[in-house]
Tab-separated table of C-alpha atoms in Angstrom:
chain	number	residue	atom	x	y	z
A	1	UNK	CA	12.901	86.254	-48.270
A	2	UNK	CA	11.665	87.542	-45.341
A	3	UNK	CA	8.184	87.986	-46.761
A	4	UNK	CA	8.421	84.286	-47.707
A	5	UNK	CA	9.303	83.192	-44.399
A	6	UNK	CA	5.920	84.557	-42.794
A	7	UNK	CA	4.174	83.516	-45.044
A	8	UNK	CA	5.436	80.191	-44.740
A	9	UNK	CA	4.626	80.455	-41.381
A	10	UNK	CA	1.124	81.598	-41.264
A	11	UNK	CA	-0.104	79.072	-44.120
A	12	UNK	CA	1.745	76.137	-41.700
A	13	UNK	CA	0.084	77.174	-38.610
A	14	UNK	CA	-3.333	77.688	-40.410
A	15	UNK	CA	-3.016	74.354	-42.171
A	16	UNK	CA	-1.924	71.992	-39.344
A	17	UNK	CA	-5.084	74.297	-37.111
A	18	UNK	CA	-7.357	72.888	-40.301
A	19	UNK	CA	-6.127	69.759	-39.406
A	20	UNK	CA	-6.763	69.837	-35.742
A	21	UNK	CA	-9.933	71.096	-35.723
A	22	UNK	CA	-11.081	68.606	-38.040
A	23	UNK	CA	-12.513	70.912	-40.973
A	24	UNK	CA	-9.441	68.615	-43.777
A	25	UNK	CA	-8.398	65.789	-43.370
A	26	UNK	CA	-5.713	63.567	-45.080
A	27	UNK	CA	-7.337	63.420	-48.204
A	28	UNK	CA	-6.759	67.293	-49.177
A	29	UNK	CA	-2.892	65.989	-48.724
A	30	UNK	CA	-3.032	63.749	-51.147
A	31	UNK	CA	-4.589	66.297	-53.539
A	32	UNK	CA	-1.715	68.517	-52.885
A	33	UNK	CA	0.425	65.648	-53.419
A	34	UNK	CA	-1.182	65.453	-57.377
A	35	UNK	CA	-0.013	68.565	-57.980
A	36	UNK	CA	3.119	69.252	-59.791
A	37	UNK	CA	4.235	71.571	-62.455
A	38	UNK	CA	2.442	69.914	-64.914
A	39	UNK	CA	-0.809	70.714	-63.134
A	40	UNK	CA	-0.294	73.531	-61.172
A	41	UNK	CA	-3.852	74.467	-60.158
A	42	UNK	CA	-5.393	71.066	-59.740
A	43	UNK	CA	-6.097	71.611	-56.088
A	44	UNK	CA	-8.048	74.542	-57.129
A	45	UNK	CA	-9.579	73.143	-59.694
A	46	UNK	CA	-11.008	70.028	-57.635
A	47	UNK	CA	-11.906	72.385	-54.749
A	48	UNK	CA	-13.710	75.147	-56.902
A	49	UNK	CA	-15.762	71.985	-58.355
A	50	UNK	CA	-16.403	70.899	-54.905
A	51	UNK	CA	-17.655	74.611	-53.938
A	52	UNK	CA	-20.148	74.671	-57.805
A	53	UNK	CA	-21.309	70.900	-56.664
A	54	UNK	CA	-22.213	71.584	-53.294
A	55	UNK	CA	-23.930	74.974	-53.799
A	56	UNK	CA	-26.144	72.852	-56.320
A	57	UNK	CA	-26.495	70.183	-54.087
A	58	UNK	CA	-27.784	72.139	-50.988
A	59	UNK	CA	-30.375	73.686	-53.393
A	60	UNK	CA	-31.615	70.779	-54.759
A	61	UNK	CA	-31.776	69.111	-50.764
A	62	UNK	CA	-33.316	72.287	-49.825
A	63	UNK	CA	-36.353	71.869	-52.340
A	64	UNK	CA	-36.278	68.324	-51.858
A	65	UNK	CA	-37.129	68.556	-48.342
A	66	UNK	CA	-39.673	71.328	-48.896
A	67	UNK	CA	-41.855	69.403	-50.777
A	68	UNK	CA	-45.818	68.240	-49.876
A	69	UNK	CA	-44.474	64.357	-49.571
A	70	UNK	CA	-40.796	64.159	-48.982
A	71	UNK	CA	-38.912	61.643	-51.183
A	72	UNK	CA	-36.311	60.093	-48.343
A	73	UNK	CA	-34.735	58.240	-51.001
A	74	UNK	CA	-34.341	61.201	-53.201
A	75	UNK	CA	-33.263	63.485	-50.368
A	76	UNK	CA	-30.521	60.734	-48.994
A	77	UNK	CA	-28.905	60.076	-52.916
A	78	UNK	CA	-28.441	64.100	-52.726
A	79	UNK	CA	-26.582	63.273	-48.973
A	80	UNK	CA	-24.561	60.534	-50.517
A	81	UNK	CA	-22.942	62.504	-53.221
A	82	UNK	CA	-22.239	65.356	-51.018
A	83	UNK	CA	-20.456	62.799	-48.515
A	84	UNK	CA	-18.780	61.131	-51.851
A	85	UNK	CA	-17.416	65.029	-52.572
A	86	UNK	CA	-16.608	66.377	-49.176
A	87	UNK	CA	-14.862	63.031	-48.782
A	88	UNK	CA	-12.743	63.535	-51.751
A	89	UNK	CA	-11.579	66.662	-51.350
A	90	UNK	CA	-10.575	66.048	-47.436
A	91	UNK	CA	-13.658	68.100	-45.975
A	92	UNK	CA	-14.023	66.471	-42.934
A	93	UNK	CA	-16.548	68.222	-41.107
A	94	UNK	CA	-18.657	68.716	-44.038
A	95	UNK	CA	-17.993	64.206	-45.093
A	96	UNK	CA	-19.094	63.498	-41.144
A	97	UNK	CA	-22.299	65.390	-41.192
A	98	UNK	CA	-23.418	64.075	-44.140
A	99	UNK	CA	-22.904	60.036	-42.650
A	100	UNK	CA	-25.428	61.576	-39.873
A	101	UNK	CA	-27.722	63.259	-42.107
A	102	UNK	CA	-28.027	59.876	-43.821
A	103	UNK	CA	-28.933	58.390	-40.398
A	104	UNK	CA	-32.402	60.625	-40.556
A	105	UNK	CA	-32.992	59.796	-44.377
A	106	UNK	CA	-33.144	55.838	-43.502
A	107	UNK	CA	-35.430	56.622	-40.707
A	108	UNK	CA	-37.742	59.011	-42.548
A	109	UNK	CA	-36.966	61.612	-40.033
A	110	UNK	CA	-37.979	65.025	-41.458
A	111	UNK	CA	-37.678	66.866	-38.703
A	112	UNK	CA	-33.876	65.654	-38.185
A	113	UNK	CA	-32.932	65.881	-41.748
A	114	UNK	CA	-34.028	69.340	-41.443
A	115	UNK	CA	-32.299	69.863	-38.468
A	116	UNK	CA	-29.181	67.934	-40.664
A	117	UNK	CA	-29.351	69.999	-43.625
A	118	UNK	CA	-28.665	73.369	-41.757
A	119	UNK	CA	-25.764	71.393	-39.861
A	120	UNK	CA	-24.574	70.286	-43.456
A	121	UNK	CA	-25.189	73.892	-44.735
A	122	UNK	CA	-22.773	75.590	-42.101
A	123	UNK	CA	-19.865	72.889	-42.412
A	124	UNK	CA	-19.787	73.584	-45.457
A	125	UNK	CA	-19.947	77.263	-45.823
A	126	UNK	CA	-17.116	76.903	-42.944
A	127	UNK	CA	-14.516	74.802	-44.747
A	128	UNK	CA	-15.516	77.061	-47.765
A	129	UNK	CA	-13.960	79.910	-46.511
A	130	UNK	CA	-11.144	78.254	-44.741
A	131	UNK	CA	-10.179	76.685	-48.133
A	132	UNK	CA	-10.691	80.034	-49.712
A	133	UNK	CA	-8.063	81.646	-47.325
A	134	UNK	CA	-5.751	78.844	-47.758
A	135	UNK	CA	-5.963	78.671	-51.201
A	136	UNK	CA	-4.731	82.506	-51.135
A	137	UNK	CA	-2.131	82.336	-48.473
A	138	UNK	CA	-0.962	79.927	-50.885
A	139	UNK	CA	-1.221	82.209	-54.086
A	140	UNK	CA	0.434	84.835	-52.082
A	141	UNK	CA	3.399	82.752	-50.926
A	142	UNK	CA	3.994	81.607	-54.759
A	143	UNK	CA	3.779	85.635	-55.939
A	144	UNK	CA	6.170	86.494	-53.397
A	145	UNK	CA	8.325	83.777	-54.703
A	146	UNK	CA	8.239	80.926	-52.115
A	147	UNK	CA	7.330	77.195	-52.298
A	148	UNK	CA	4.344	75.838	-50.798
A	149	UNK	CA	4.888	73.847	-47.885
A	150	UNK	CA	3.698	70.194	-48.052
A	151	UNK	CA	2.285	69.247	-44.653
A	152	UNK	CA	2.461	65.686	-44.165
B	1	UNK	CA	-7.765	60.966	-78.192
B	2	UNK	CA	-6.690	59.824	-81.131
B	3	UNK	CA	-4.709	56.686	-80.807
B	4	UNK	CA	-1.197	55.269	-79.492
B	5	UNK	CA	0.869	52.809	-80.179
B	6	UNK	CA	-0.452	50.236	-77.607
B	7	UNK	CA	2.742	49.282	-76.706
B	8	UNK	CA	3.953	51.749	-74.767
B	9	UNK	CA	1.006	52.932	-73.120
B	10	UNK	CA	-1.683	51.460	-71.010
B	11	UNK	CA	-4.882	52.438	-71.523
B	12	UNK	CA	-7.506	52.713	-68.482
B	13	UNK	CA	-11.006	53.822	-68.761
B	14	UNK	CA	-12.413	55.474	-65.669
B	15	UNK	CA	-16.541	55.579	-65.027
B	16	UNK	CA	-17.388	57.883	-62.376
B	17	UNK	CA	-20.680	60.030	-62.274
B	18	UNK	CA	-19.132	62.811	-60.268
B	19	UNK	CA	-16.874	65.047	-61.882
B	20	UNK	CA	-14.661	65.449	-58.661
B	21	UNK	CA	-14.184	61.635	-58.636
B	22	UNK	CA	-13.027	61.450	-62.566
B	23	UNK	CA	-10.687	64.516	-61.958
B	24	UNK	CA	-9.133	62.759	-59.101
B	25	UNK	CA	-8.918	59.443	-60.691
B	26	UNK	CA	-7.816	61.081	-63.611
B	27	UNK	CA	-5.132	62.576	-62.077
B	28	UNK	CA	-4.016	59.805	-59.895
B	29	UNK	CA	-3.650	57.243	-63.241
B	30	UNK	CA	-2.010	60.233	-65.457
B	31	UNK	CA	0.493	60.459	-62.770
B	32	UNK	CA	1.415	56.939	-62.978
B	33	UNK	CA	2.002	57.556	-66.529
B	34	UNK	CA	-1.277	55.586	-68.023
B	35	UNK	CA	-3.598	57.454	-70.779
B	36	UNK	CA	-6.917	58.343	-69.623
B	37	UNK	CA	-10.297	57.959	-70.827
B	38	UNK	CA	-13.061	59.149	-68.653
B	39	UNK	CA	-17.490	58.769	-68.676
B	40	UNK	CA	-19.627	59.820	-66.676
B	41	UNK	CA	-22.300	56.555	-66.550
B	42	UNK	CA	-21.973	52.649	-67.581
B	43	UNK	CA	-23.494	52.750	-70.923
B	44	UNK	CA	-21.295	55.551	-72.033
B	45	UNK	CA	-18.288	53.327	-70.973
B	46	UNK	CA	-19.872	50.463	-72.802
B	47	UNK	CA	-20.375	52.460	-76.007
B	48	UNK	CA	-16.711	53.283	-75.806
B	49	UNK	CA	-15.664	49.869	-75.351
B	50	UNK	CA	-17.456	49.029	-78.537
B	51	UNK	CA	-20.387	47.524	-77.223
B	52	UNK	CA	-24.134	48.096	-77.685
B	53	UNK	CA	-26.393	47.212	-74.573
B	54	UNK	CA	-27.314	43.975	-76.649
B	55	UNK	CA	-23.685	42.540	-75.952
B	56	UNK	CA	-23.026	42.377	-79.156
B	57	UNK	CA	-19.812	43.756	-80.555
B	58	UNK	CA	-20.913	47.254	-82.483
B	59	UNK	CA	-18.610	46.653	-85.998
B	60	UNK	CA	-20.487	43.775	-86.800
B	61	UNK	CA	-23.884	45.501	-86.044
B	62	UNK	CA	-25.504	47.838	-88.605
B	63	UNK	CA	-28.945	49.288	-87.455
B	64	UNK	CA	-28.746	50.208	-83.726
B	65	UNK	CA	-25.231	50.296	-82.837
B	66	UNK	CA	-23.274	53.902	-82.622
B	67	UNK	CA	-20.972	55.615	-84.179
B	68	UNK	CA	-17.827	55.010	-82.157
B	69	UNK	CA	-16.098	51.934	-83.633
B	70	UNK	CA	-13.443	51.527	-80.591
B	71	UNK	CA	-9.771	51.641	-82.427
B	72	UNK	CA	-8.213	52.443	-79.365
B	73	UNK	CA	-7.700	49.742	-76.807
B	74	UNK	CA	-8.631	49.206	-73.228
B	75	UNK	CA	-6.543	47.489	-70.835
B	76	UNK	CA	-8.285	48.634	-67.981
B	77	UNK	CA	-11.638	49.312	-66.537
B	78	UNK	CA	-11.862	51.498	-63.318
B	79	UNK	CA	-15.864	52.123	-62.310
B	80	UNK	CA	-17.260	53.591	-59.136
B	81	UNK	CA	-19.932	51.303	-57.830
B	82	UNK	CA	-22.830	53.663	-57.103
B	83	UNK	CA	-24.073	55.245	-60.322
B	84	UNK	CA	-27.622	55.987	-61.360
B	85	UNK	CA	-28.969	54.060	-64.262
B	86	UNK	CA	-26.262	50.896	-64.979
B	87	UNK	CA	-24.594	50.478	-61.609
B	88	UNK	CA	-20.652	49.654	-61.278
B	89	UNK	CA	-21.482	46.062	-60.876
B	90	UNK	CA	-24.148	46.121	-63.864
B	91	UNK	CA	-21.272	47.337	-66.134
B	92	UNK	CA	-18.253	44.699	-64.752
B	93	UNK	CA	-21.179	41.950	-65.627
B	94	UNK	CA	-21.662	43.163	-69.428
B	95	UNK	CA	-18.192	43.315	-69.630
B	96	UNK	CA	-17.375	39.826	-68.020
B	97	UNK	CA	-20.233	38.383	-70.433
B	98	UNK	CA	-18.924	39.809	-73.613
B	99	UNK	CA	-16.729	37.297	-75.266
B	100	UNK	CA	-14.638	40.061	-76.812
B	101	UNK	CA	-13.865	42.444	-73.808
B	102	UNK	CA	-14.286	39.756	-70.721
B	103	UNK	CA	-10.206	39.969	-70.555
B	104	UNK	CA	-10.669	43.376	-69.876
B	105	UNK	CA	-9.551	43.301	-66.032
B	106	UNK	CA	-12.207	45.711	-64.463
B	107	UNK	CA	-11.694	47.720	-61.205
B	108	UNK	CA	-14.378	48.754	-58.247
B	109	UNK	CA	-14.213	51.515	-56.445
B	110	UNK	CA	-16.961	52.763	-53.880
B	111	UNK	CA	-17.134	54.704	-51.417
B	112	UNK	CA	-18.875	52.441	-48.749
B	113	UNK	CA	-17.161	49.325	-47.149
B	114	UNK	CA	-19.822	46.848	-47.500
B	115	UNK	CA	-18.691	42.907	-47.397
B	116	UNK	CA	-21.376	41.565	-48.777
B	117	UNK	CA	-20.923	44.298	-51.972
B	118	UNK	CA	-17.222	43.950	-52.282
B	119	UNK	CA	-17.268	39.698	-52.649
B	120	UNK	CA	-20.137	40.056	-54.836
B	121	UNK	CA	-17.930	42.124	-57.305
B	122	UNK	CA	-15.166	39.898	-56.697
B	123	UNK	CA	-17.315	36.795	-57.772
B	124	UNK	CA	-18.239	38.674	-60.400
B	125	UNK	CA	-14.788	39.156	-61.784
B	126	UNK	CA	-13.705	42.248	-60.181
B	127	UNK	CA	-9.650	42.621	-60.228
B	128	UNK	CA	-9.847	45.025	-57.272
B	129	UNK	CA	-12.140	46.778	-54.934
B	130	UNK	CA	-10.682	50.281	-53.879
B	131	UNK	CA	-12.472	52.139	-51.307
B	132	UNK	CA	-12.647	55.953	-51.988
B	133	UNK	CA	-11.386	58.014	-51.843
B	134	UNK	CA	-8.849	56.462	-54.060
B	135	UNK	CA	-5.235	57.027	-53.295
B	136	UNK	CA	-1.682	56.285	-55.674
B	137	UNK	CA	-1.249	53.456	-53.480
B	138	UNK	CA	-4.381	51.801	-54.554
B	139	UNK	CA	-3.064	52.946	-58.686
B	140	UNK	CA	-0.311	51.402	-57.584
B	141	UNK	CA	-1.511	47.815	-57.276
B	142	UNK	CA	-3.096	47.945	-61.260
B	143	UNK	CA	-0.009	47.398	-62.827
B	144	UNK	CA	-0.061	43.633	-62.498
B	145	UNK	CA	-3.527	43.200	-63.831
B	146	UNK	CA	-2.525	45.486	-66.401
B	147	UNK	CA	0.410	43.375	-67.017
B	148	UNK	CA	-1.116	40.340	-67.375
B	149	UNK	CA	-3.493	40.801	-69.693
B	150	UNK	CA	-1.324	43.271	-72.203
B	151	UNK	CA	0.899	40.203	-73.338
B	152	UNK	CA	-2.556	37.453	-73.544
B	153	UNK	CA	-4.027	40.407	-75.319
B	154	UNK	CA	-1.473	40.399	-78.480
B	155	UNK	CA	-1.634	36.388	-78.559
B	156	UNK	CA	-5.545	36.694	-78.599
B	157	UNK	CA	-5.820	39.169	-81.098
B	158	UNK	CA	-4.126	36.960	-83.468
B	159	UNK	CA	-6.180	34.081	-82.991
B	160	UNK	CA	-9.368	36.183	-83.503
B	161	UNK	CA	-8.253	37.354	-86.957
B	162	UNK	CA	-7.765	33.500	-87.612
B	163	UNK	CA	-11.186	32.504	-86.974
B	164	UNK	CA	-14.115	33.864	-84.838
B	165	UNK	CA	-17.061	31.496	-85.717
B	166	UNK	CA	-15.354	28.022	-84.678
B	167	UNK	CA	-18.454	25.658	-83.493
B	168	UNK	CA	-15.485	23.976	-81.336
B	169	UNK	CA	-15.157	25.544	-78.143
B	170	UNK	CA	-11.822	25.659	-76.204
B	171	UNK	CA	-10.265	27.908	-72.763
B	172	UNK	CA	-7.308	28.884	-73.653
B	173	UNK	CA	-4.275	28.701	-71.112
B	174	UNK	CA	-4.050	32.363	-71.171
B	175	UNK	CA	-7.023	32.487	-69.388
B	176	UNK	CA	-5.849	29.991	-66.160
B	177	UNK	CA	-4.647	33.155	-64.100
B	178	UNK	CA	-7.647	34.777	-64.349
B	179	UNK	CA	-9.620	31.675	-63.510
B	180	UNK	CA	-7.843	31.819	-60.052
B	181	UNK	CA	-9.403	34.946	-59.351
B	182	UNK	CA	-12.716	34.287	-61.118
B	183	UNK	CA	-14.109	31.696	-58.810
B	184	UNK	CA	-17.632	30.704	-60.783
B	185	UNK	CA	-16.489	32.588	-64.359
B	186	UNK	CA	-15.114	30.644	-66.769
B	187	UNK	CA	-15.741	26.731	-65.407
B	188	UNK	CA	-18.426	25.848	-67.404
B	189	UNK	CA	-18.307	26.678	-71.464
B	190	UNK	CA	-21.493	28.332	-72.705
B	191	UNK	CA	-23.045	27.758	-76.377
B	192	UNK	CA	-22.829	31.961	-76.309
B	193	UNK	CA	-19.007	31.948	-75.742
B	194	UNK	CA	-17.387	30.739	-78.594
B	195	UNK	CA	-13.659	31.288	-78.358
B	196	UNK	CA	-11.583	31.417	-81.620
B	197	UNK	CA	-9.637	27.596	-82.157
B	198	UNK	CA	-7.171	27.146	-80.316
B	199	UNK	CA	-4.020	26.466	-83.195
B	200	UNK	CA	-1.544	25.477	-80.888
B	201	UNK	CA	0.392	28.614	-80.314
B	202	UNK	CA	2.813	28.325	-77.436
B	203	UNK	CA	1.135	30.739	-74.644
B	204	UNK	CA	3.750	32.514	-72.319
B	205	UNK	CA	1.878	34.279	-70.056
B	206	UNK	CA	2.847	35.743	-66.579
């Protein structure tokens, strides 16, 4: 159990330095708190629909904002699902840009929500890949036949 | 799918256009043992409720309404506010004005705290407003509605097999506990709402 044990360790102190820094938030508890044996992956599942949404969603506020005449309105209901989704799957970072990108779409700002949608763009490609180790320290914990730790 | 004996199950239908927010909702009501319908938009959830956008209840309709005769019931109706096409507050209106599904206790969640949007629902006839995301502990406070209307809801049935087309018009006691909550709902009795006769059955309700 050794194995275990360090594992256990490293996916605690990664966690709780998620925490700290911001990038989840006490929502992605609460998803881990809806899983049980009867639904084993649904953290996964919720977070790899999070990762599908939000690639879309950057594409679509990419091409938005390139147009001729920007659509502000268009451009801000593409902002407000991606806070709605970061939001519910604890991505901090990712939730609190969005609330200022919105800022820029109310005040017709192109050059901000430009400026916004790169910010937006590298949260999220951030918490991505933190969720992406997590989500295998946790795999590897389970294969070497430990428990998950539930961080409160 | 497929139906249940309605007595030991509640049945809540969640409207949500994101597909994070039904999973999670999902998930959060399964967990407190409900059953689970979910759509993705307002008119999907009224089609499902057995109701064409006219209002009018779809068995009794021929030409436009669909397919879905609704067999299985609905004690519940969770909707996210912010939805493109029929809002959350569009839907809880078409259900509140529907004679045969304004008992339905209906649920708002959104995800921005606005006053002036959260008493508007509540005038409206909203049960709850939940700000998202949603947690158990919000689940958690459905079971009275849920409650309450699952023992008017047996008493009601009967009365609307006795007679649906009475030109007398009476409130029935079953619906003074909602009236607390309902400020301008159910005062005054529109010509539209007819309510089956009331034949003197002794109401016990919560």
């Amino acid at each position: 159990m050794e194995i275990v044990g360090q594992l256990q360790k490293q996916y605690v102190d990664f966690i709780n330095s998620l925490f700290r820094e911001g990038y989840l938030d006490d929502q992605y508890v609460q998803l881990q708190k809806l899983q049980d044996d009867s639904n084993p992956e649904f953290v996964v599942e919720v977070v790899s629909i999070f990762f599908e949404d939000s690639e879309k969603l950057l594409n679509d506020l990419a091409s938005s904002i390139q147009q001729q005449v920007v659509d502000f309105k268009k451009v801000d209901g593409y902002v407000h699902q991606f806070k709605g989704s970061s939001s519910s799957v604890g991505a901090q970072r990712v939730k609190n840009a969005c609330v200022a990108f919105r800022n820029f779409c109310e005040e017709k700002n192109l050059d901000g929500c430009s400026r916004f949608l790169n910010l937006v763009k590298q949260e999220f490609y951030l918490v991505k890949n933190k969720l992406e180790t997590l989500l295998r320290l946790e795999q590897q914990i389970l294969q070497a036949g430990g428990t998950v730790p539930l961080i409160e | 799918m497929g139906m249940t004996t309605a007595d030991s199950q509640f049945h809540v239908l969640a409207v949500d256009d994101s597909l994070i927010d039904r999973k999670l909702i999902e998930r959060l009501l399964k967990t407190s043992s409900y059953q689970v319908t979910t759509v993705d938009s307002g008119s999907k959830a009224l089609e499902f409720l057995g109701l064409n956008e006219n209002n009018r209840n779809t068995p009794n309709e021929t030409s436009v309404s669909p397919e879905i005769h609704q067999e299985v019931e609905v004690n519940l109706v969770i909707t996210d506010y912010c939805m493109p096409g029929m809002t959350g507050y569009d839907l809880l209106k078409k259900i509140k004005e529907s004679s045969s599904l304004k008992n339905i206790p209906v649920v708002i969640m959104s995800s921005e705290n606005i006053p002036s949007r959260i008493s508007r629902c509540m005038e409206e006839g909203a049960e709850e407003f939940f700000l998202k995301p949603v947690r158990l502990s919000d689940v958690n406070k459905l079971k009275p509605h849920l409650m309450r209307t699952k023992c008017c809801k047996n008493i009601q049935n009967q009365e609307n097999q006795e007679n649906n087309q009475s030109p007398e018009i009476q409130l029935q006691t079953a619906q003074s506990n909602n009236n607390n909550k309902r400020k301008a709902m159910d005062e005054g009795i529109s010509p539209d709402r007819t309510r089956p006769r009331y034949n003197g059955f002794t109401l016990v309700s919560n």
